[in-house]
Amino acid sequence: MSLGAQIVTEVLAKRPAITYYAIIESALVYTIKKLTDLSLPIYKMSYGLLNKRWFSKAQFKMSFLPMSFFEQYYQDSVRMSKESLVNMLISNGNYDLPQTIRETTAKVLIIAGDQELKVMIKSAQRLHQTIAGSELYLAEHMRHGELSLGHPQQFVEILKSFFE
């Protein structure tokens, strides 16, 4: 989601024939520089909280993953450097959709939750309008990443239908 989805869009834009199918879930494709600039000091100041188990657990609960994945999530959080966290925030917030994505030959499914931030829904719509023949799936009553992480069986059924 988001950063991973941005990577998919970038790959499709740079290598239009790299794949037959692509799934893009919750990609932010609008630059939100002002919000990123405002968030940056907060991320820098709160970096130390990543090492706190209680903070990681609170963040993890918003990810819709089963608790059996928490320890791996926590260990990954502890290993993340402040520089990496800041770079991820900057990269994510400064990303803008390359117009060369229009050239992709892949059959593309674009997914977003209808309870996500408006910019995420607008991003999904922009992708759908830009990529000819793409399909847009707005997951009802779902937030960022909730479909694939919180409802994996439903997600798989949607993918099966897409690949038919």
Coordinates of N, CA and C in Angstrom, one line a residue:
M1 N 0.8 -1.2 0.0 CA 0.0 0.0 0.0 C 0.9 1.2 0.0
S2 N 0.3 2.3 -0.4 CA 1.0 3.6 -0.5 C 2.4 3.5 -1.1
L3 N 3.4 3.4 -0.2 CA 4.8 3.4 -0.8 C 5.0 2.2 -1.8
G4 N 4.5 1.1 -1.4 CA 4.7 -0.1 -2.3 C 3.8 0.1 -3.6
A5 N 2.7 0.7 -3.4 CA 1.8 1.0 -4.6 C 2.5 2.0 -5.5
Q6 N 3.2 3.0 -4.9 CA 3.9 4.0 -5.7 C 5.0 3.3 -6.5
I7 N 5.6 2.3 -5.9 CA 6.7 1.6 -6.6 C 6.1 0.9 -7.8
V8 N 4.9 0.3 -7.6 CA 4.3 -0.4 -8.7 C 4.0 0.6 -9.8
T9 N 3.4 1.8 -9.5 CA 3.1 2.8 -10.5 C 4.4 3.2 -11.2
E10 N 5.4 3.4 -10.5 CA 6.7 3.9 -11.1 C 7.2 2.8 -12.1
V11 N 7.2 1.5 -11.7 CA 7.7 0.5 -12.5 C 6.8 0.4 -13.8
L12 N 5.5 0.5 -13.7 CA 4.6 0.4 -14.8 C 4.9 1.6 -15.8
A13 N 5.2 2.8 -15.2 CA 5.5 4.0 -16.0 C 6.9 3.8 -16.7
K14 N 7.8 3.2 -16.1 CA 9.2 3.1 -16.7 C 9.3 1.9 -17.6
R15 N 8.5 0.8 -17.3 CA 8.6 -0.4 -18.1 C 7.2 -0.8 -18.5
P16 N 6.6 -0.2 -19.4 CA 5.1 -0.4 -19.7 C 4.7 -1.9 -20.0
A17 N 5.6 -2.7 -20.5 CA 5.3 -4.1 -20.8 C 5.9 -5.1 -19.9
I18 N 6.2 -4.7 -18.7 CA 6.9 -5.5 -17.7 C 6.0 -6.7 -17.2
T19 N 4.7 -6.5 -17.2 CA 3.8 -7.6 -16.7 C 2.5 -7.5 -17.5
Y20 N 1.7 -8.6 -17.3 CA 0.4 -8.7 -17.9 C -0.6 -8.1 -17.0
Y21 N -0.4 -8.2 -15.7 CA -1.4 -7.8 -14.7 C -0.7 -7.0 -13.6
A22 N -1.4 -6.0 -13.0 CA -0.8 -5.3 -11.9 C -2.0 -4.9 -10.9
I23 N -1.7 -5.0 -9.7 CA -2.6 -4.6 -8.6 C -2.0 -3.4 -7.9
I24 N -2.8 -2.3 -7.8 CA -2.3 -1.1 -7.2 C -3.3 -0.8 -6.0
E25 N -2.9 -1.0 -4.8 CA -3.8 -0.7 -3.7 C -3.3 0.5 -2.9
S26 N -4.2 1.5 -2.8 CA -4.0 2.7 -2.0 C -2.7 3.4 -2.3
A27 N -2.6 3.8 -3.5 CA -1.4 4.6 -4.0 C -1.7 6.0 -3.9
L28 N -0.8 6.8 -3.2 CA -0.9 8.2 -3.2 C -0.2 8.7 -4.4
V29 N -0.9 9.4 -5.3 CA -0.3 9.8 -6.6 C -0.4 11.3 -6.8
Y30 N -0.7 12.0 -5.7 CA -0.7 13.5 -5.7 C 0.4 13.9 -4.7
T31 N 1.2 14.9 -5.1 CA 2.2 15.5 -4.2 C 1.5 16.3 -3.1
I32 N 1.9 16.0 -1.9 CA 1.3 16.7 -0.7 C 2.5 17.3 0.1
K33 N 3.2 18.1 -0.6 CA 4.4 18.7 -0.1 C 4.2 19.5 1.2
K34 N 3.2 20.3 1.3 CA 2.9 21.1 2.5 C 2.7 20.2 3.7
L35 N 1.8 19.2 3.5 CA 1.5 18.3 4.6 C 2.8 17.5 5.0
T36 N 3.6 17.1 4.0 CA 4.8 16.4 4.3 C 5.8 17.3 5.1
D37 N 5.9 18.6 4.7 CA 6.8 19.5 5.4 C 6.3 19.7 6.8
L38 N 5.0 19.8 7.0 CA 4.4 19.9 8.4 C 4.7 18.7 9.2
S39 N 4.6 17.5 8.6 CA 4.7 16.2 9.3 C 6.1 15.9 9.7
L40 N 7.1 16.4 8.9 CA 8.5 16.0 9.1 C 9.0 16.3 10.5
P41 N 8.8 17.4 11.1 CA 9.3 17.7 12.4 C 8.7 16.7 13.4
I42 N 7.4 16.4 13.2 CA 6.7 15.5 14.2 C 7.3 14.1 14.1
Y43 N 7.6 13.6 12.9 CA 8.2 12.3 12.7 C 9.6 12.3 13.3
K44 N 10.3 13.3 13.1 CA 11.7 13.4 13.7 C 11.6 13.4 15.2
M45 N 10.7 14.1 15.8 CA 10.6 14.2 17.3 C 10.1 12.9 17.9
S46 N 9.2 12.2 17.2 CA 8.6 11.0 17.7 C 9.3 9.8 17.4
Y47 N 10.4 9.9 16.7 CA 11.2 8.7 16.2 C 11.5 7.7 17.4
G48 N 11.9 8.2 18.5 CA 12.2 7.4 19.7 C 11.0 6.5 20.1
L49 N 9.8 6.9 19.8 CA 8.7 6.1 20.2 C 8.6 4.8 19.5
L50 N 9.3 4.7 18.3 CA 9.3 3.4 17.6 C 9.9 2.3 18.4
N51 N 10.8 2.6 19.3 CA 11.5 1.6 20.1 C 10.6 1.2 21.3
K52 N 9.5 1.9 21.5 CA 8.7 1.5 22.7 C 7.6 0.5 22.2
R53 N 7.6 -0.6 22.9 CA 6.7 -1.7 22.5 C 5.2 -1.2 22.6
W54 N 4.8 -0.4 23.6 CA 3.4 0.0 23.7 C 3.0 0.9 22.5
F55 N 4.0 1.7 22.0 CA 3.7 2.6 20.8 C 3.6 1.7 19.6
S56 N 4.5 0.8 19.4 CA 4.4 -0.1 18.2 C 3.2 -0.9 18.2
K57 N 2.7 -1.3 19.4 CA 1.5 -2.1 19.5 C 0.3 -1.3 19.1
A58 N 0.3 -0.1 19.5 CA -0.8 0.8 19.2 C -0.9 1.1 17.7
Q59 N 0.3 1.3 17.1 CA 0.4 1.5 15.6 C 0.0 0.2 14.9
F60 N 0.4 -0.9 15.4 CA 0.2 -2.2 14.8 C -1.3 -2.5 14.7
K61 N -2.0 -2.2 15.8 CA -3.5 -2.5 15.8 C -4.2 -1.8 14.7
M62 N -3.7 -0.7 14.2 CA -4.3 0.0 13.1 C -4.0 -0.6 11.7
S63 N -3.1 -1.6 11.7 CA -2.7 -2.3 10.5 C -3.6 -3.4 10.0
F64 N -4.5 -3.9 10.8 CA -5.4 -4.9 10.5 C -4.7 -6.3 10.4
L65 N -3.5 -6.4 10.8 CA -2.8 -7.7 10.7 C -3.1 -8.5 12.0
P66 N -3.0 -9.8 11.9 CA -3.2 -10.7 13.1 C -2.0 -10.4 14.1
M67 N -2.3 -10.5 15.4 CA -1.3 -10.3 16.4 C -0.1 -11.2 16.3
S68 N -0.2 -12.3 15.6 CA 0.9 -13.3 15.4 C 2.0 -12.6 14.6
F69 N 1.7 -11.5 13.9 CA 2.8 -10.8 13.1 C 3.4 -9.6 13.9
F70 N 2.9 -9.4 15.1 CA 3.4 -8.2 15.9 C 4.9 -8.2 16.1
E71 N 5.4 -9.4 16.5 CA 6.9 -9.4 16.9 C 7.7 -9.0 15.7
Q72 N 7.4 -9.5 14.5 CA 8.2 -9.2 13.3 C 8.0 -7.7 13.0
Y73 N 6.8 -7.2 13.2 CA 6.5 -5.7 12.9 C 7.4 -4.9 13.9
Y74 N 7.4 -5.3 15.2 CA 8.1 -4.5 16.2 C 9.6 -4.6 15.9
Q75 N 10.2 -5.7 15.6 CA 11.6 -5.8 15.3 C 12.0 -5.0 14.1
D76 N 11.1 -5.0 13.1 CA 11.4 -4.1 11.9 C 11.4 -2.7 12.3
S77 N 10.4 -2.3 13.1 CA 10.3 -0.9 13.6 C 11.6 -0.5 14.3
V78 N 12.0 -1.3 15.2 CA 13.2 -1.0 16.0 C 14.5 -0.9 15.1
R79 N 14.6 -1.7 14.1 CA 15.7 -1.6 13.2 C 15.7 -0.4 12.2
M80 N 14.5 0.2 12.1 CA 14.4 1.3 11.1 C 15.2 2.6 11.6
S81 N 16.0 3.1 10.8 CA 16.8 4.3 11.2 C 15.9 5.5 11.1
K82 N 16.3 6.6 11.8 CA 15.5 7.8 11.7 C 15.6 8.4 10.3
E83 N 16.8 8.2 9.7 CA 17.0 8.7 8.3 C 16.0 7.9 7.3
S84 N 15.9 6.6 7.5 CA 15.0 5.8 6.6 C 13.6 6.3 6.8
L85 N 13.1 6.5 8.1 CA 11.8 6.9 8.3 C 11.5 8.3 7.6
V86 N 12.4 9.2 7.8 CA 12.3 10.5 7.2 C 12.2 10.4 5.6
N87 N 13.2 9.6 5.1 CA 13.2 9.5 3.6 C 11.9 8.8 3.1
M88 N 11.4 7.9 3.8 CA 10.1 7.3 3.4 C 9.0 8.3 3.4
L89 N 8.9 9.1 4.4 CA 7.9 10.2 4.5 C 8.0 11.1 3.3
I90 N 9.2 11.6 3.1 CA 9.5 12.5 2.0 C 9.2 11.9 0.6
S91 N 9.6 10.7 0.4 CA 9.4 10.0 -0.9 C 7.9 9.9 -1.1
N92 N 7.2 9.4 -0.1 CA 5.8 9.2 -0.2 C 5.0 10.5 -0.5
G93 N 5.3 11.5 0.3 CA 4.6 12.8 0.1 C 4.9 13.6 -1.1
N94 N 6.1 13.3 -1.7 CA 6.5 14.1 -2.8 C 6.3 13.4 -4.2
Y95 N 5.7 12.2 -4.1 CA 5.5 11.4 -5.3 C 4.4 12.0 -6.2
D96 N 4.6 12.0 -7.4 CA 3.6 12.5 -8.4 C 3.5 11.5 -9.5
L97 N 2.3 11.2 -10.0 CA 2.1 10.1 -11.0 C 2.8 10.5 -12.3
P98 N 3.7 9.6 -12.8 CA 4.3 9.9 -14.1 C 3.3 9.7 -15.2
Q99 N 3.2 10.6 -16.1 CA 2.2 10.5 -17.2 C 2.5 9.3 -18.2
T100 N 3.8 8.8 -18.1 CA 4.1 7.7 -19.0 C 3.4 6.4 -18.5
I101 N 2.8 6.4 -17.4 CA 2.0 5.2 -17.0 C 0.9 4.9 -18.0
R102 N 0.5 5.9 -18.7 CA -0.5 5.8 -19.8 C -0.1 4.7 -20.8
E103 N 1.1 4.5 -20.9 CA 1.7 3.5 -21.9 C 1.7 2.1 -21.4
T104 N 1.3 1.8 -20.2 CA 1.4 0.4 -19.7 C 0.4 -0.4 -20.5
T105 N 0.9 -1.7 -20.8 CA 0.0 -2.6 -21.5 C -0.6 -3.6 -20.5
A106 N -0.3 -3.4 -19.2 CA -0.8 -4.3 -18.2 C -2.3 -4.1 -18.0
K107 N -3.0 -5.2 -17.6 CA -4.4 -5.0 -17.1 C -4.2 -4.7 -15.6
V108 N -4.8 -3.5 -15.2 CA -4.5 -3.0 -13.9 C -5.8 -2.9 -13.1
L109 N -5.7 -3.4 -11.8 CA -6.8 -3.3 -10.9 C -6.3 -2.3 -9.8
I110 N -7.1 -1.2 -9.6 CA -6.8 -0.2 -8.7 C -7.8 -0.3 -7.5
I111 N -7.2 -0.4 -6.3 CA -8.1 -0.6 -5.1 C -7.8 0.5 -4.1
A112 N -8.9 0.9 -3.5 CA -8.8 1.9 -2.3 C -10.1 1.6 -1.5
G113 N -9.9 2.0 -0.2 CA -11.1 1.9 0.7 C -11.9 3.1 0.6
D114 N -13.2 3.0 0.7 CA -14.0 4.3 0.6 C -14.0 5.1 1.9
Q115 N -13.3 4.6 2.9 CA -13.2 5.3 4.1 C -11.7 5.9 4.3
E116 N -11.0 5.8 3.2 CA -9.6 6.4 3.3 C -9.7 7.9 3.2
L117 N -8.5 8.6 3.4 CA -8.5 10.0 3.2 C -8.9 10.3 1.8
K118 N -9.5 11.5 1.6 CA -10.0 11.9 0.3 C -8.9 11.9 -0.8
V119 N -7.7 12.3 -0.4 CA -6.6 12.3 -1.4 C -6.3 10.9 -1.9
M120 N -6.5 9.9 -1.1 CA -6.3 8.5 -1.5 C -7.4 8.1 -2.5
I121 N -8.6 8.5 -2.2 CA -9.7 8.1 -3.2 C -9.5 8.9 -4.5
K122 N -9.1 10.2 -4.4 CA -8.8 10.9 -5.6 C -7.7 10.3 -6.4
S123 N -6.7 9.8 -5.7 CA -5.6 9.2 -6.3 C -6.0 7.9 -7.1
A124 N -6.8 7.1 -6.4 CA -7.4 5.9 -7.1 C -8.1 6.3 -8.4
Q125 N -8.9 7.4 -8.3 CA -9.7 7.8 -9.4 C -8.8 8.4 -10.5
R126 N -7.7 9.1 -10.1 CA -6.8 9.6 -11.1 C -6.1 8.5 -11.8
L127 N -5.7 7.5 -11.1 CA -5.0 6.3 -11.7 C -6.0 5.6 -12.7
H128 N -7.2 5.5 -12.3 CA -8.2 4.8 -13.2 C -8.4 5.6 -14.4
Q129 N -8.5 6.9 -14.3 CA -8.7 7.8 -15.5 C -7.5 7.8 -16.4
T130 N -6.3 7.6 -15.8 CA -5.1 7.7 -16.6 C -4.7 6.4 -17.3
I131 N -5.0 5.3 -16.6 CA -4.6 4.0 -17.2 C -5.8 3.4 -18.0
A132 N -5.7 3.4 -19.3 CA -6.8 2.9 -20.1 C -7.1 1.4 -19.8
G133 N -8.4 1.1 -19.7 CA -8.9 -0.2 -19.4 C -8.7 -0.7 -18.0
S134 N -8.2 0.2 -17.1 CA -8.0 -0.3 -15.7 C -9.4 -0.5 -15.1
E135 N -9.4 -1.2 -14.0 CA -10.6 -1.4 -13.2 C -10.4 -0.7 -11.8
L136 N -11.4 -0.1 -11.3 CA -11.3 0.6 -10.0 C -12.3 -0.1 -9.1
Y137 N -11.7 -0.5 -7.9 CA -12.5 -1.2 -6.9 C -12.4 -0.3 -5.6
L138 N -13.5 0.3 -5.2 CA -13.6 1.0 -3.9 C -14.2 0.1 -2.9
A139 N -13.5 -0.4 -1.9 CA -13.9 -1.3 -0.9 C -14.8 -0.5 0.1
E140 N -16.1 -1.0 0.2 CA -17.0 -0.3 1.0 C -16.7 -0.4 2.5
H141 N -16.8 0.7 3.2 CA -16.6 0.7 4.7 C -15.2 0.3 5.1
M142 N -14.2 0.5 4.2 CA -12.9 0.1 4.6 C -11.9 1.3 4.5
R143 N -10.9 1.2 5.4 CA -9.9 2.2 5.5 C -8.6 1.8 4.8
H144 N -7.6 2.6 4.9 CA -6.3 2.3 4.2 C -5.8 0.9 4.5
G145 N -5.7 0.1 3.5 CA -5.1 -1.2 3.6 C -6.0 -2.3 4.3
E146 N -7.2 -1.9 4.6 CA -8.0 -2.8 5.4 C -8.4 -4.0 4.5
L147 N -8.7 -3.8 3.3 CA -9.1 -4.9 2.4 C -8.1 -6.1 2.4
S148 N -6.9 -5.8 2.0 CA -5.9 -6.8 1.8 C -5.4 -7.4 3.2
L149 N -5.3 -6.5 4.1 CA -4.7 -6.9 5.4 C -5.7 -7.4 6.4
G150 N -6.9 -6.8 6.4 CA -7.9 -7.2 7.4 C -9.0 -8.2 6.9
H151 N -9.1 -8.3 5.5 CA -10.1 -9.2 4.9 C -9.4 -10.0 3.8
P152 N -8.4 -10.8 4.1 CA -7.6 -11.4 3.0 C -8.4 -12.4 2.1
Q153 N -9.4 -13.0 2.7 CA -10.2 -14.0 1.9 C -11.0 -13.2 0.8
Q154 N -11.6 -12.1 1.3 CA -12.4 -11.2 0.3 C -11.4 -10.7 -0.7
F155 N -10.3 -10.3 -0.3 CA -9.2 -9.7 -1.2 C -8.9 -10.8 -2.3
V156 N -8.7 -12.0 -1.9 CA -8.3 -13.1 -2.8 C -9.5 -13.3 -3.8
E157 N -10.7 -13.3 -3.3 CA -11.8 -13.5 -4.2 C -11.9 -12.4 -5.3
I158 N -11.6 -11.1 -4.9 CA -11.6 -10.0 -5.8 C -10.5 -10.2 -6.8
L159 N -9.3 -10.7 -6.4 CA -8.2 -10.9 -7.3 C -8.5 -12.1 -8.3
K160 N -9.1 -13.1 -7.7 CA -9.5 -14.3 -8.6 C -10.4 -13.8 -9.7
S161 N -11.4 -13.0 -9.4 CA -12.3 -12.4 -10.3 C -11.6 -11.5 -11.4
F162 N -10.6 -10.8 -10.9 CA -9.9 -9.9 -11.8 C -9.0 -10.7 -12.8
F163 N -8.5 -11.8 -12.3 CA -7.6 -12.6 -13.2 C -8.3 -13.5 -14.2
E164 N -9.6 -13.6 -14.0 CA -10.4 -14.5 -14.9 C -10.5 -13.9 -16.3

